[in-house]
mmCIF file of C-alpha atoms in Angstrom:
data_model
loop_
_atom_site.group_PDB
_atom_site.id
_atom_site.type_symbol
_atom_site.label_atom_id
_atom_site.label_comp_id
_atom_site.label_asym_id
_atom_site.label_seq_id
_atom_site.Cartn_x
_atom_site.Cartn_y
_atom_site.Cartn_z
ATOM 1 C CA MET A 280 21.898 -23.198 -116.093
ATOM 2 C CA GLN A 281 19.325 -21.270 -114.129
ATOM 3 C CA SER A 282 20.704 -17.750 -114.407
ATOM 4 C CA THR A 283 19.060 -15.296 -116.638
ATOM 5 C CA THR A 284 21.484 -12.420 -115.703
ATOM 6 C CA LEU A 285 25.165 -12.127 -117.034
ATOM 7 C CA VAL A 286 26.986 -9.956 -114.474
ATOM 8 C CA VAL A 287 29.877 -7.674 -115.798
ATOM 9 C CA ARG A 288 32.100 -6.458 -112.891
ATOM 10 C CA PRO A 289 35.171 -4.377 -113.342
ATOM 11 C CA ALA A 290 38.408 -6.400 -113.132
ATOM 12 C CA PRO A 291 41.133 -5.129 -110.854
ATOM 13 C CA GLY A 292 44.071 -3.016 -112.263
ATOM 14 C CA LYS A 293 42.691 -1.861 -115.639
ATOM 15 C CA LYS A 294 39.535 0.089 -116.301
ATOM 16 C CA SER A 295 39.000 -1.463 -119.591
ATOM 17 C CA ARG A 296 38.869 -4.873 -118.295
ATOM 18 C CA ALA A 297 36.112 -6.847 -116.607
ATOM 19 C CA LEU A 298 34.972 -10.221 -115.373
ATOM 20 C CA ILE A 299 31.722 -11.752 -116.538
ATOM 21 C CA LYS A 300 29.799 -14.219 -114.273
ATOM 22 C CA PHE A 301 26.911 -16.244 -115.659
ATOM 23 C CA GLY A 302 25.676 -18.982 -113.414
ATOM 24 C CA THR A 303 28.868 -20.955 -112.626
ATOM 25 C CA ILE A 304 30.822 -19.512 -115.557
ATOM 26 C CA ILE A 305 33.340 -16.829 -115.087
ATOM 27 C CA VAL A 306 35.267 -15.354 -118.004
ATOM 28 C CA PRO A 307 37.567 -12.363 -118.685
ATOM 29 C CA ALA A 308 36.221 -9.458 -120.899
ATOM 30 C CA ALA A 309 37.219 -6.220 -122.489
ATOM 31 C CA ILE A 310 35.016 -3.185 -121.982
ATOM 32 C CA GLY A 311 35.209 0.464 -123.042
ATOM 33 C CA ARG A 312 38.596 2.181 -123.169
ATOM 34 C CA SER A 313 37.185 4.880 -120.718
ATOM 35 C CA GLY A 314 35.992 2.188 -118.377
ATOM 36 C CA ARG A 315 32.309 2.343 -117.224
ATOM 37 C CA THR A 316 29.866 5.241 -116.720
ATOM 38 C CA VAL A 317 26.444 5.994 -115.591
ATOM 39 C CA LEU A 318 26.254 9.001 -117.986
ATOM 40 C CA LYS A 319 26.830 7.341 -121.372
ATOM 41 C CA ARG A 320 27.396 9.722 -124.163
ATOM 42 C CA GLU A 321 27.948 8.941 -127.922
ATOM 43 C CA GLY A 322 31.645 8.583 -128.603
ATOM 44 C CA ASP A 323 32.880 8.698 -124.991
ATOM 45 C CA GLY A 324 34.470 5.271 -125.148
ATOM 46 C CA ALA A 325 32.703 4.076 -121.977
ATOM 47 C CA THR A 326 30.547 1.041 -121.355
ATOM 48 C CA PRO A 327 27.150 1.942 -119.791
ATOM 49 C CA ILE A 328 26.578 0.945 -116.147
ATOM 50 C CA ALA A 329 23.094 -0.525 -116.654
ATOM 51 C CA SER A 330 21.036 -3.621 -117.010
ATOM 52 C CA MET A 331 20.468 -4.261 -120.665
ATOM 53 C CA LYS A 332 18.417 -7.127 -122.051
ATOM 54 C CA LEU A 333 19.652 -9.101 -125.194
ATOM 55 C CA LEU A 334 17.387 -8.464 -128.086
ATOM 56 C CA SER A 335 18.860 -10.373 -130.926
ATOM 57 C CA GLY A 336 22.213 -11.230 -132.585
ATOM 58 C CA PHE A 337 24.310 -11.251 -135.808
ATOM 59 C CA ARG A 338 27.016 -13.752 -137.050
ATOM 60 C CA ARG A 339 29.370 -13.885 -139.963
ATOM 61 C CA GLY A 340 27.996 -16.941 -141.769
ATOM 62 C CA GLU A 341 31.148 -17.618 -143.946
ATOM 63 C CA ARG A 342 33.289 -17.829 -140.825
ATOM 64 C CA LEU A 343 30.814 -19.480 -138.406
ATOM 65 C CA THR A 344 28.454 -21.978 -139.895
ATOM 66 C CA ARG A 345 26.913 -23.264 -136.549
ATOM 67 C CA LEU A 346 26.064 -21.438 -133.357
ATOM 68 C CA GLU A 347 24.132 -23.027 -130.562
ATOM 69 C CA SER A 348 21.907 -20.434 -128.991
ATOM 70 C CA PRO A 349 18.040 -19.912 -128.346
ATOM 71 C CA LEU A 350 18.688 -16.170 -129.188
ATOM 72 C CA ALA A 351 17.620 -15.159 -132.706
ATOM 73 C CA VAL A 352 20.887 -14.701 -134.671
ATOM 74 C CA ARG A 353 20.745 -13.451 -138.174
ATOM 75 C CA ARG A 354 23.512 -13.755 -140.802
ATOM 76 C CA ILE A 355 25.393 -10.639 -141.484
ATOM 77 C CA HIS A 356 25.323 -9.347 -145.172
ATOM 78 C CA GLY A 357 27.650 -6.890 -146.864
ATOM 79 C CA ASP A 358 24.971 -4.152 -147.044
ATOM 80 C CA MET A 359 24.231 -4.217 -143.220
ATOM 81 C CA LEU A 360 25.188 -1.204 -141.448
ATOM 82 C CA TRP A 361 24.435 0.386 -137.934
ATOM 83 C CA CYS A 362 23.650 4.050 -137.765
ATOM 84 C CA ASP A 363 25.647 6.058 -135.115
ATOM 85 C CA GLN A 364 24.713 9.479 -136.332
ATOM 86 C CA PRO A 365 22.650 11.132 -133.270
ATOM 87 C CA ASN A 366 20.789 13.548 -135.454
ATOM 88 C CA ASN A 367 19.573 10.954 -137.869
ATOM 89 C CA ALA A 368 16.117 9.331 -137.627
ATOM 90 C CA ASN A 369 17.824 5.895 -137.935
ATOM 91 C CA TYR A 370 20.148 6.512 -134.860
ATOM 92 C CA ASN A 371 21.137 3.321 -133.205
ATOM 93 C CA ARG A 372 19.302 1.150 -135.678
ATOM 94 C CA LEU A 373 20.350 -1.344 -138.300
ATOM 95 C CA VAL A 374 20.314 0.265 -141.850
ATOM 96 C CA LYS A 375 21.197 -0.865 -145.354
ATOM 97 C CA ALA A 376 23.855 0.303 -147.759
ATOM 98 C CA PRO A 377 24.032 2.735 -149.381
ATOM 99 C CA PHE A 378 23.754 4.954 -146.318
ATOM 100 C CA ARG A 379 25.602 8.299 -146.150
ATOM 101 C CA PRO A 380 25.285 9.324 -142.429
ATOM 102 C CA SER A 381 27.862 8.047 -139.974
ATOM 103 C CA HIS A 382 27.618 4.262 -139.412
ATOM 104 C CA GLU A 383 29.479 1.082 -138.512
ATOM 105 C CA GLU A 384 29.871 -1.741 -140.974
ATOM 106 C CA MET A 385 28.382 -5.017 -139.499
ATOM 107 C CA LYS A 386 30.464 -7.148 -141.774
ATOM 108 C CA ARG A 387 33.889 -5.955 -140.414
ATOM 109 C CA LYS A 388 37.113 -7.162 -141.887
ATOM 110 C CA ASP A 389 38.372 -8.012 -138.304
ATOM 111 C CA ALA A 390 36.525 -10.840 -136.413
ATOM 112 C CA LEU A 391 34.918 -8.648 -133.772
ATOM 113 C CA TYR A 392 31.363 -9.016 -135.063
ATOM 114 C CA ASP A 393 31.704 -12.628 -136.151
ATOM 115 C CA VAL A 394 29.338 -12.963 -133.238
ATOM 116 C CA CYS A 395 27.595 -9.780 -132.214
ATOM 117 C CA LEU A 396 24.702 -9.715 -129.706
ATOM 118 C CA VAL A 397 22.463 -6.545 -129.568
ATOM 119 C CA MET A 398 21.937 -5.242 -125.990
ATOM 120 C CA ASP A 399 19.074 -3.064 -125.325
ATOM 121 C CA TRP A 400 21.012 0.126 -124.743
ATOM 122 C CA ASN A 401 19.231 3.074 -126.058
ATOM 123 C CA ILE A 402 17.248 1.096 -128.525
ATOM 124 C CA THR A 403 13.812 0.349 -127.055
ATOM 125 C CA SER A 404 13.846 3.970 -125.698
ATOM 126 C CA ARG A 405 16.069 6.011 -127.796
ATOM 127 C CA ALA A 406 17.633 9.430 -126.998
ATOM 128 C CA ARG A 407 20.124 11.382 -129.014
ATOM 129 C CA ASN A 408 23.764 11.167 -128.067
ATOM 130 C CA ARG A 409 23.136 8.518 -125.389
ATOM 131 C CA GLY A 410 25.332 6.032 -127.245
ATOM 132 C CA SER A 411 24.912 3.638 -130.050
ATOM 133 C CA ALA A 412 26.058 0.165 -131.177
ATOM 134 C CA ILE A 413 26.491 -1.199 -127.607
ATOM 135 C CA PHE A 414 26.955 -4.812 -128.405
ATOM 136 C CA PHE A 415 28.267 -7.976 -126.792
ATOM 137 C CA HIS A 416 30.812 -9.215 -129.377
ATOM 138 C CA LEU A 417 34.241 -10.894 -129.722
ATOM 139 C CA ILE A 418 37.515 -9.421 -128.403
ATOM 140 C CA LYS A 419 40.389 -7.844 -130.098
ATOM 141 C CA PRO A 420 43.736 -9.668 -129.548
ATOM 142 C CA GLY A 421 45.050 -8.984 -126.061
ATOM 143 C CA TYR A 422 41.664 -8.011 -124.787
ATOM 144 C CA GLU A 423 42.223 -4.414 -126.201
ATOM 145 C CA PRO A 424 39.569 -2.068 -124.963
ATOM 146 C CA THR A 425 36.212 -1.585 -126.836
ATOM 147 C CA ALA A 426 34.509 1.637 -127.832
ATOM 148 C CA GLY A 427 31.861 0.977 -125.194
ATOM 149 C CA CYS A 428 30.839 -2.648 -125.752
ATOM 150 C CA VAL A 429 31.474 -5.859 -123.800
ATOM 151 C CA ALA A 430 33.731 -8.302 -125.648
ATOM 152 C CA VAL A 431 34.843 -11.896 -124.815
ATOM 153 C CA HIS A 432 37.106 -14.465 -126.438
ATOM 154 C CA PRO A 433 35.528 -16.708 -129.049
ATOM 155 C CA ARG A 434 35.725 -19.933 -126.909
ATOM 156 C CA ASP A 435 33.912 -18.039 -124.095
ATOM 157 C CA MET A 436 31.294 -16.763 -126.344
ATOM 158 C CA ARG A 437 30.683 -20.466 -127.452
ATOM 159 C CA ARG A 438 30.408 -21.304 -123.752
ATOM 160 C CA LEU A 439 27.902 -18.654 -122.994
ATOM 161 C CA LEU A 440 25.759 -18.682 -126.199
ATOM 162 C CA PRO A 441 23.756 -21.866 -125.417
ATOM 163 C CA PHE A 442 22.330 -20.175 -122.360
ATOM 164 C CA MET A 443 21.673 -16.667 -123.799
ATOM 165 C CA ARG A 444 18.232 -15.914 -125.113
ATOM 166 C CA LYS A 445 16.080 -12.896 -125.814
ATOM 167 C CA GLY A 446 15.574 -11.114 -122.541
ATOM 168 C CA THR A 447 18.834 -12.398 -120.832
ATOM 169 C CA VAL A 448 20.019 -9.484 -118.932
ATOM 170 C CA VAL A 449 23.581 -8.091 -119.314
ATOM 171 C CA ARG A 450 24.201 -6.200 -115.959
ATOM 172 C CA VAL A 451 27.249 -4.002 -115.956
ATOM 173 C CA LEU A 452 28.060 -2.956 -112.412
#
């Protein structure tokens, strides 16, 4: 597959649904409960309209033993957290427990982060309150909206992963 850009287009009828096109592959996706926005803010529930490079990924090792991807994917451990506290120096960064400021657990009880790819939204060039933990991950049942991420079905993630590498662009229109 030649494409280096994964295009996320809004799906008709529901602001929290999208269609992803990557080369010849087209799959449904869930996006933020507030739809898409060019003015992303922490906690707004919107997916940023932007072109974001994939940086790396995480996986639940006890649930997924093998993933085929040229992207660097690390096994998630119980002490891995992601800081979402805008006034903290670690804002929008991976941190280790124990960690008191607001954060997300990477080793979730649900399956959303069984495969979790980090998109470069507010990471390389960070600004307070511009949004954190904007990931490409797995869906909730029924393609329920995300908090601002892009999410796909596990079978579709497995179809896409072999072609996704560091620098692959996720372009939300």
